[in-house]
mmCIF file of C-alpha atoms in Angstrom:
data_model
loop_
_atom_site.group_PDB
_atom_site.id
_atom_site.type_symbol
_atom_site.label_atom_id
_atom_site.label_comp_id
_atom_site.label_asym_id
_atom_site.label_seq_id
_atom_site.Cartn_x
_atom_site.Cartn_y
_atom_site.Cartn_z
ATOM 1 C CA UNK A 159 -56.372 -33.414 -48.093
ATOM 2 C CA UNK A 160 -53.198 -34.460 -47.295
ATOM 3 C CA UNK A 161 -51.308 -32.444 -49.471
ATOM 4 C CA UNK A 162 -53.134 -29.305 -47.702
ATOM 5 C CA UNK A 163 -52.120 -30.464 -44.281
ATOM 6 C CA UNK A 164 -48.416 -30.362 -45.428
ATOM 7 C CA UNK A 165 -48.808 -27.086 -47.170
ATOM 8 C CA UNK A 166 -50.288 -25.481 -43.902
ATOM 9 C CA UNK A 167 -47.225 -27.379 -42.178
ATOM 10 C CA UNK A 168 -44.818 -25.933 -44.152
ATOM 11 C CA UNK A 169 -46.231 -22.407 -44.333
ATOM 12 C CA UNK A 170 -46.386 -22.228 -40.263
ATOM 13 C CA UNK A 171 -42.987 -23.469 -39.657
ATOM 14 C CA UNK A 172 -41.668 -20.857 -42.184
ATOM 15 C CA UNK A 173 -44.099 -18.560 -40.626
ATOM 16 C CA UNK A 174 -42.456 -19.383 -37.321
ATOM 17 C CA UNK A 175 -38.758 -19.834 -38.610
ATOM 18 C CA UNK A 176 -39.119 -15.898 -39.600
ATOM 19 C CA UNK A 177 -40.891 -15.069 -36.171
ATOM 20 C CA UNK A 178 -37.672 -16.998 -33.755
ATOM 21 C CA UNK A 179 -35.151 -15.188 -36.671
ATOM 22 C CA UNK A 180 -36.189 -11.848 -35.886
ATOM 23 C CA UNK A 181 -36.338 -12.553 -32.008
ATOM 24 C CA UNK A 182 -32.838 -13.774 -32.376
ATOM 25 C CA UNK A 183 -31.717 -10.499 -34.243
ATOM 26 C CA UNK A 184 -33.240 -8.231 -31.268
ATOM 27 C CA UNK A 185 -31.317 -10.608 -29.109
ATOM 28 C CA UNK A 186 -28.387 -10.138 -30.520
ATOM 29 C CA UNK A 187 -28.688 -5.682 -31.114
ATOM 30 C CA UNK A 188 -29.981 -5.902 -26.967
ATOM 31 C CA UNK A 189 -26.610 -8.007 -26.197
ATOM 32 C CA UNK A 190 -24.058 -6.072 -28.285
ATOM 33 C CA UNK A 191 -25.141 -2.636 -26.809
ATOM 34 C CA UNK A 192 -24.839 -4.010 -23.265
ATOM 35 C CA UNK A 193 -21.774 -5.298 -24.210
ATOM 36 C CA UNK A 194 -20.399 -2.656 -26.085
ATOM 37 C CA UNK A 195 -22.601 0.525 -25.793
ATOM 38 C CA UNK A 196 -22.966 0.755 -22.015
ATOM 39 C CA UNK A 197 -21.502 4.034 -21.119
ATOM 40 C CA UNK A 198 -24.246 5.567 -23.754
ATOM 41 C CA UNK A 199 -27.289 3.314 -22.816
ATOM 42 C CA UNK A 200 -30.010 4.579 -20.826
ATOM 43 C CA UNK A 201 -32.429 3.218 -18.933
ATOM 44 C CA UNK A 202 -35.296 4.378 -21.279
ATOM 45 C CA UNK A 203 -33.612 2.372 -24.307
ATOM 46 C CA UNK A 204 -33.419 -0.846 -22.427
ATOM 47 C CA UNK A 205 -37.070 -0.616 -21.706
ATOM 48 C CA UNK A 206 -37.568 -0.187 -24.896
ATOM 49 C CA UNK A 207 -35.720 -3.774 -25.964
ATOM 50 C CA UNK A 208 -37.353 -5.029 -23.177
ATOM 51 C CA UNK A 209 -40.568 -4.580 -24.829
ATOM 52 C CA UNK A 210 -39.378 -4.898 -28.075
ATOM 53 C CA UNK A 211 -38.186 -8.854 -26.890
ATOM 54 C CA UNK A 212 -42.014 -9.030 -25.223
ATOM 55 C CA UNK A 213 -44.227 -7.904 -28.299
ATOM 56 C CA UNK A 214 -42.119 -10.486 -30.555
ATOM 57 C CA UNK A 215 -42.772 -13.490 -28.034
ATOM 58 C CA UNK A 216 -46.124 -12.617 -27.923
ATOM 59 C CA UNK A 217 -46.737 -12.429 -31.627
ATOM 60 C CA UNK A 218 -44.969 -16.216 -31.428
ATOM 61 C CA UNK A 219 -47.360 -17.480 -28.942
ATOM 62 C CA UNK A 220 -50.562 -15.806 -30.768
ATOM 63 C CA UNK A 221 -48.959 -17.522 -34.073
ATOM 64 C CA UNK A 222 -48.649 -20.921 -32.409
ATOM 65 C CA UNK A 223 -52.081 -20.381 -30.495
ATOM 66 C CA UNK A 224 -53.918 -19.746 -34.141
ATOM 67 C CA UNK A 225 -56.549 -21.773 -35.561
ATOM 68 C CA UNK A 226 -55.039 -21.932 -38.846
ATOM 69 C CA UNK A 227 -51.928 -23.180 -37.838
ATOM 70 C CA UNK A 228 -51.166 -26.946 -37.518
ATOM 71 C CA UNK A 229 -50.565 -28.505 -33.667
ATOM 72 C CA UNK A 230 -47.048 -29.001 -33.559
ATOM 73 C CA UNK A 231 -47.758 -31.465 -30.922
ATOM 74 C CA UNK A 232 -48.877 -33.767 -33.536
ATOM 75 C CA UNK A 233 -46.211 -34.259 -35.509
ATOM 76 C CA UNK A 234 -43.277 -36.291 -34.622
ATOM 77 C CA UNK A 235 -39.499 -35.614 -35.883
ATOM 78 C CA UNK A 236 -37.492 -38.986 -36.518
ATOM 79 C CA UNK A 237 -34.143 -38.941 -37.233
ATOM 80 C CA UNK A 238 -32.775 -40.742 -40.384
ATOM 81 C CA UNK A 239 -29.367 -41.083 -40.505
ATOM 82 C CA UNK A 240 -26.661 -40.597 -37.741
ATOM 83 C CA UNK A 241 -23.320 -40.226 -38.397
ATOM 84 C CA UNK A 242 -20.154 -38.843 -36.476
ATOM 85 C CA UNK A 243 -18.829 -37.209 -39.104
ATOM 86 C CA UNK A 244 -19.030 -33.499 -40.048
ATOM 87 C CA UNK A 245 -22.481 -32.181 -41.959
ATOM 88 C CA UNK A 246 -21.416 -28.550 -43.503
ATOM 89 C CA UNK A 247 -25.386 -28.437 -44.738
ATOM 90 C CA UNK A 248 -26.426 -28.604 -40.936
ATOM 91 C CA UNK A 249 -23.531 -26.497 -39.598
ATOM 92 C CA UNK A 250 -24.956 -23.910 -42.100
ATOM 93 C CA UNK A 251 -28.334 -24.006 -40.994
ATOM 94 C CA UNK A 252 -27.556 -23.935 -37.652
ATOM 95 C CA UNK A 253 -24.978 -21.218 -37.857
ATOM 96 C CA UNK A 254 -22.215 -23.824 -36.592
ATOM 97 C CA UNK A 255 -24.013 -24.644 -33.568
ATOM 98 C CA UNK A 256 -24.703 -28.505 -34.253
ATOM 99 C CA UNK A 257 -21.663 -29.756 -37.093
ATOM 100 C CA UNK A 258 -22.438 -33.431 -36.346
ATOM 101 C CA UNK A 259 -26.274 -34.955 -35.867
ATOM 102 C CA UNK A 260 -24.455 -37.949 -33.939
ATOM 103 C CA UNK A 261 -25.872 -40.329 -31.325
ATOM 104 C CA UNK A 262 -24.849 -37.941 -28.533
ATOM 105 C CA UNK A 263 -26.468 -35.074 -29.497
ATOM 106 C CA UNK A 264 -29.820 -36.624 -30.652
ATOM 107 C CA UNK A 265 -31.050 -37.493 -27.670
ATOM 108 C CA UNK A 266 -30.975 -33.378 -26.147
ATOM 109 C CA UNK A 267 -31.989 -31.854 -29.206
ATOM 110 C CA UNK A 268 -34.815 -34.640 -29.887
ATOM 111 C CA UNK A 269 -35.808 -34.179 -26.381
ATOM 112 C CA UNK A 270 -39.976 -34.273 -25.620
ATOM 113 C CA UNK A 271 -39.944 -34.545 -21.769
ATOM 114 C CA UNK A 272 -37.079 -32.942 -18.915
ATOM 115 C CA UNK A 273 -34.460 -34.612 -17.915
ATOM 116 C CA UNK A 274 -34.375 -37.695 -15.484
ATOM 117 C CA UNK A 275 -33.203 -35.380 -13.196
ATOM 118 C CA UNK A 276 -35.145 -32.845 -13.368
ATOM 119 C CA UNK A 277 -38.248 -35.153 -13.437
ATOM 120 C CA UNK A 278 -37.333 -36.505 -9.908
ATOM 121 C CA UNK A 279 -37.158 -32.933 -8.881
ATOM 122 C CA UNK A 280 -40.392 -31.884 -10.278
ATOM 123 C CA UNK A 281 -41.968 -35.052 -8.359
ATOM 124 C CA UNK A 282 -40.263 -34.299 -5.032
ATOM 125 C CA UNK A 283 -41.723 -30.905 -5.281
ATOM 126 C CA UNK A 284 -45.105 -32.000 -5.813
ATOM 127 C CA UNK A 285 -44.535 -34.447 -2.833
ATOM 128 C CA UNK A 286 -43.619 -31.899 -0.513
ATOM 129 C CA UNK A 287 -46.511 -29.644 -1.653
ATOM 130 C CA UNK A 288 -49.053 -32.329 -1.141
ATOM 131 C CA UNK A 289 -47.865 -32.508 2.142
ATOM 132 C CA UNK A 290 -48.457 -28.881 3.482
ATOM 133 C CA UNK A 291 -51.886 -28.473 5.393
ATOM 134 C CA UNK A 292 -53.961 -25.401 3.686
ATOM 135 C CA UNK A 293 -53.785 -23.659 7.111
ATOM 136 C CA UNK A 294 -49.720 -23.265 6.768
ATOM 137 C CA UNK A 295 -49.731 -22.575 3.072
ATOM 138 C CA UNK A 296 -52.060 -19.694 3.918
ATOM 139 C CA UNK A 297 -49.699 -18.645 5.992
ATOM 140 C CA UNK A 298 -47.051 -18.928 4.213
ATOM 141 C CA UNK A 299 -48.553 -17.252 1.213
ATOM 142 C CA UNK A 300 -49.427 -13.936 3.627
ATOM 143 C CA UNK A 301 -45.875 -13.810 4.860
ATOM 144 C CA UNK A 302 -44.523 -14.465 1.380
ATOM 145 C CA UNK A 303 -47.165 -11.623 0.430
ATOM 146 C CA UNK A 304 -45.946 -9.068 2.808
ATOM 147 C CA UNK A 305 -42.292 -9.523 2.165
ATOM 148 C CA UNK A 306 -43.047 -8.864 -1.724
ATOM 149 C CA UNK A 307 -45.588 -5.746 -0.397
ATOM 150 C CA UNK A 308 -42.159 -4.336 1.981
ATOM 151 C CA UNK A 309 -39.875 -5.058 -1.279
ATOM 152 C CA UNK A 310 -41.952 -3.134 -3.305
ATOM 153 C CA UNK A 311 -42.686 -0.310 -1.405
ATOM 154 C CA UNK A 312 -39.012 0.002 -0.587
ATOM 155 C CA UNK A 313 -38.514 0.218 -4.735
ATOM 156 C CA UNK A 314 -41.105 2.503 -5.225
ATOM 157 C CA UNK A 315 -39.585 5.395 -2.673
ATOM 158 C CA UNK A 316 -38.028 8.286 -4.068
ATOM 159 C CA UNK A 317 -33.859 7.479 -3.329
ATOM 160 C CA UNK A 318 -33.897 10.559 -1.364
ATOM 161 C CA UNK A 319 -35.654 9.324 1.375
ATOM 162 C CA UNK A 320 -33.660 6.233 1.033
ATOM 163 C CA UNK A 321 -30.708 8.392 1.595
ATOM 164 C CA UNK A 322 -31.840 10.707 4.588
ATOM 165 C CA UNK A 323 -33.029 7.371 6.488
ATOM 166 C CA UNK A 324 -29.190 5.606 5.934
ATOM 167 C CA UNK A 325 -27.622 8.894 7.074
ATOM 168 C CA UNK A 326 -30.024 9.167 10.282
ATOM 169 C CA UNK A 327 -28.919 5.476 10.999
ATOM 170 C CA UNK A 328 -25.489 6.744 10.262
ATOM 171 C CA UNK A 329 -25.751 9.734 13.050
ATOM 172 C CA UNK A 330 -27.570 7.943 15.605
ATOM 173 C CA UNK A 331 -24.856 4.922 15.393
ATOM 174 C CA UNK A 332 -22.455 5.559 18.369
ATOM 175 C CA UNK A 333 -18.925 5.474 16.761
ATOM 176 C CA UNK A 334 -17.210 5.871 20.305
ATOM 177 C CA UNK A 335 -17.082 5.053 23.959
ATOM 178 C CA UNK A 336 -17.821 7.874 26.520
ATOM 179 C CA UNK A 337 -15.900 6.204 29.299
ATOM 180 C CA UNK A 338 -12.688 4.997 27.209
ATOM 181 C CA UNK A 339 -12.448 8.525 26.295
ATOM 182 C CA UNK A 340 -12.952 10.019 29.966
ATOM 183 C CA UNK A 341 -10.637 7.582 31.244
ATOM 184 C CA UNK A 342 -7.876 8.664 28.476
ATOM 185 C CA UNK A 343 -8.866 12.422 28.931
ATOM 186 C CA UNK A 344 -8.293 11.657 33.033
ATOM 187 C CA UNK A 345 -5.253 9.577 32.619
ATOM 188 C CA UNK A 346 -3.457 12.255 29.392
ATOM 189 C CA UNK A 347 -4.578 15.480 32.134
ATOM 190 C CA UNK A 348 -3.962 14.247 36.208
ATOM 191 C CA UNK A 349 -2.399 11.046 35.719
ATOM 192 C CA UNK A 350 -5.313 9.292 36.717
ATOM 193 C CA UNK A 351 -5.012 5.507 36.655
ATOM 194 C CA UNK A 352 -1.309 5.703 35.731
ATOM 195 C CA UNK A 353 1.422 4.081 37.863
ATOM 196 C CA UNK A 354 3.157 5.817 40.292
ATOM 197 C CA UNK A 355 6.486 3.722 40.687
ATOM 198 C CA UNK A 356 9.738 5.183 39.340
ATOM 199 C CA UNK A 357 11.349 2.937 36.167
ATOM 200 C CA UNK A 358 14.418 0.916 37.500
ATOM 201 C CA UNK A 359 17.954 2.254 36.827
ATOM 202 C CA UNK A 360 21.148 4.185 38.391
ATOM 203 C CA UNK A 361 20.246 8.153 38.597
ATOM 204 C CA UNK A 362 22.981 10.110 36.703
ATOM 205 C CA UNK A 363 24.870 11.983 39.497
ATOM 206 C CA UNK A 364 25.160 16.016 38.571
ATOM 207 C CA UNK A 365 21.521 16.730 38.081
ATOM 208 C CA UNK A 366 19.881 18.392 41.306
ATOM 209 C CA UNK A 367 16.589 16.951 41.797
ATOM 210 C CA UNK A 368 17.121 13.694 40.627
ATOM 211 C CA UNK A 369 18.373 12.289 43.494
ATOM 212 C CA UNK A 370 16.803 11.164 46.918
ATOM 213 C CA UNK A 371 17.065 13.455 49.946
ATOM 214 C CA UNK A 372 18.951 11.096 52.444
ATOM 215 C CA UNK A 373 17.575 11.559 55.649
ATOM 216 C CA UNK A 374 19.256 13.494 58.598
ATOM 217 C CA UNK A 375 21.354 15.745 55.849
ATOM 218 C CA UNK A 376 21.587 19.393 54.956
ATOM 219 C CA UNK A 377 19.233 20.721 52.879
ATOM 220 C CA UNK A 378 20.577 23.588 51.536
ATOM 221 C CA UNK A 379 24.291 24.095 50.943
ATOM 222 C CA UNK A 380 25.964 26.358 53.005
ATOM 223 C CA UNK A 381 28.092 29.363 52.252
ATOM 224 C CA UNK A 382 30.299 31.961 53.287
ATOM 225 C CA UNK A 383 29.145 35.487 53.105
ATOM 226 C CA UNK A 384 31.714 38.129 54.006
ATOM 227 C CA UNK A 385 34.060 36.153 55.347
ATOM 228 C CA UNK A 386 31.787 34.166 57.536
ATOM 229 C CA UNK A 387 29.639 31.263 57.405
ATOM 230 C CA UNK A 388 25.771 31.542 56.858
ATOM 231 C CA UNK A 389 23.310 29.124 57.064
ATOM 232 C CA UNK A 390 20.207 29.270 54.447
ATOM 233 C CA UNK A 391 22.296 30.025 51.121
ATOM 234 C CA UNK A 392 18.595 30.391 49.325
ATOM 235 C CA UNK A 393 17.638 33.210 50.781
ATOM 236 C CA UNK A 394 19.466 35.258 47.565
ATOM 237 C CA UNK A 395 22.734 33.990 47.604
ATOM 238 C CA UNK A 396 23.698 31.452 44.599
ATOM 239 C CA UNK A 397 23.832 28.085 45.643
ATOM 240 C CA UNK A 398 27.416 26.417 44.661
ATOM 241 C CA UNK A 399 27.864 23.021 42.359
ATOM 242 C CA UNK A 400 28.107 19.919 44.489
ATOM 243 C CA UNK A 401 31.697 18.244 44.515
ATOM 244 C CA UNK A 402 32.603 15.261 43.289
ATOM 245 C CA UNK A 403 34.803 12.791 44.246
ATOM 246 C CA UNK A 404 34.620 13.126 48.389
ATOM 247 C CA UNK A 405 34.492 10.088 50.337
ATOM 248 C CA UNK A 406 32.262 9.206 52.375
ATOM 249 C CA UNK A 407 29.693 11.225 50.691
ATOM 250 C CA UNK A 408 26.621 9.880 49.052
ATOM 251 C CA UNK A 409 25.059 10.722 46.149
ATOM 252 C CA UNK A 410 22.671 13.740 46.601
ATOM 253 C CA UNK A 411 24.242 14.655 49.758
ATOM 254 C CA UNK A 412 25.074 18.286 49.956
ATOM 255 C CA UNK A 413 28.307 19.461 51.708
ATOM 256 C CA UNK A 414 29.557 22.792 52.801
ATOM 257 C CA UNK A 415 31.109 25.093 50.164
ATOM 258 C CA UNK A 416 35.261 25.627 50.999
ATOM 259 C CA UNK A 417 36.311 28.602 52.934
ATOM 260 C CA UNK A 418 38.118 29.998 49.525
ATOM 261 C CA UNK A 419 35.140 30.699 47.669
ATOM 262 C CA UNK A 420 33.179 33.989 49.514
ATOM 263 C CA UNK A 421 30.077 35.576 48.272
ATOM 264 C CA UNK A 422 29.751 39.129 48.648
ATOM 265 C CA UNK A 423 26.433 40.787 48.663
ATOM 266 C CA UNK A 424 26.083 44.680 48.096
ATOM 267 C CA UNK A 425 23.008 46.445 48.662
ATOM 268 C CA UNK A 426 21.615 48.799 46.753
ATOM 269 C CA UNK A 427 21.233 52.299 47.219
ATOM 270 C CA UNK A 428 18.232 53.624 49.319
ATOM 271 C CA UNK A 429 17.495 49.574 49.871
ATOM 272 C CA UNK A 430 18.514 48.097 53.474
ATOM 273 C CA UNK A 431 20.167 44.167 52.867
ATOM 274 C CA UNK A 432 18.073 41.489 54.558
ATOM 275 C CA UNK A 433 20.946 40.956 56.543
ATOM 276 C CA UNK A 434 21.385 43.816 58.480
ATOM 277 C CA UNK A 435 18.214 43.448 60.221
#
């Protein structure tokens, strides 16, 4: 009877050896094309490892779940002999993952229950769950609910309507300021808003118009037409440069043109002079 037992206990774990072996080839193919062979892989072909990885988990668990195969839970695994130094058999068999079967490593790979750690997380959980009423866990659960039901539905539309809605948030998403702008249009076209004080600094002398109009001073120059003198030089007769250099003078004052200088003004045929009136 015995010797059956350990017959069907050697037969599963084969059994199950050559199930994990082929999961860990399909894990392997799945990685190195992501890796390697992502420009070419579509989204149907990952499915497909997807459920290839699914159906061989599944054949595991219906394997473990048989009646003709012995409770693993059963059985207990105690380690012989620990030693620091190097194994080659069990680097072998574990493809170089575990050299050394040393008093470090025993304890994670020998490992029944979670770690301390985890343990007093698991039991702080379970506190905090104890403590929720059933009214706010219902609630809870609906809100939880309708986030997943929003998520969902948000995954299931087509990504055209995804993009029309982000370009009508786009459109109807001022991107300016209507007054900033009227207030640059007003200040750019009248000056509106803009200071109306001159910048400090002398006024090059030379340049008519730049210069203030002293008050109680000529405002037009005066010249001699014809050998005499006439008032209002801008009614056609060219107006002379002012001189430079008088004293007494201020800038931008005008002065009278010198009695050398004469203008003379013919008329035209068939046209009677303005000044003949």
């Amino acid at each position: 009877m015995q010797q059956r037992e350990e017959k069907q206990l050697e037969a599963a774990v084969e059994s199950l050896i050559s199930r994990v072996a082929h999961v860990k080839n399909a894990l392997h193919s799945f990685i190195y094309k992501l890796e390697n062979e992502y420009e070419r892989l579509t989204w149907p072909s990952v499915l497909d490892n997807f459920a290839l990885l699914s159906g061989q988990l599944n054949t595991i668990n219906k394997l473990l779940k048989n009646e003709k195969t012995p409770s693993f839970r059963n059985q207990v695994i105690i380690p012989l002999l620990l030693s620091p130094d190097r194994d080659e058999d069990l680097a072998k068999l574990t493809e170089q993952r575990v050299p050394v079967f040393s008093h470090e490593i025993v304890p994670d790979y020998l490992r029944t229950k979670p770690d301390p750690e985890v343990e007093e997380q698991e039991k702080q959980l379970s506190v905090e769950a104890a403590r929720i009423g059933p009214e706010v866990a219902q609630k809870q659960i609906q809100t939880l609910n309708k986030l997943c039901s929003n998520l969902l539905e948000k995954l299931n539309n087509p990504r055209d309507d995804r993009d029309s809605e982000s370009a009508a948030m786009r459109q109807n998403k001022p991107s300016f300021n209507p007054a900033d702008t009227n207030a640059l249009v007003g200040a750019v076209a009248f000056g509106k808003g803009l200071s109306k004080c001159r910048p400090p600094g002398p006024v090059a002398p030379g340049h008519p118009g730049q210069g203030p109009m002293m008050s109680g001073g000529p405002t037009l120059q005066q010249v001699t037409i014809g050998g005499g003198s006439s008032q209002q030089a801008g009614m056609g007769g060219p107006v002379a440069p002012q001189q430079q250099g008088q004293p007494g003078r201020r800038p931008g004052e005008l002065g009278k043109m010198p009695s050398s200088i004469k203008t003379n003004i013919k008329s035209a045929p068939g046209s009677m002079h303005p000044y003949n009136r």
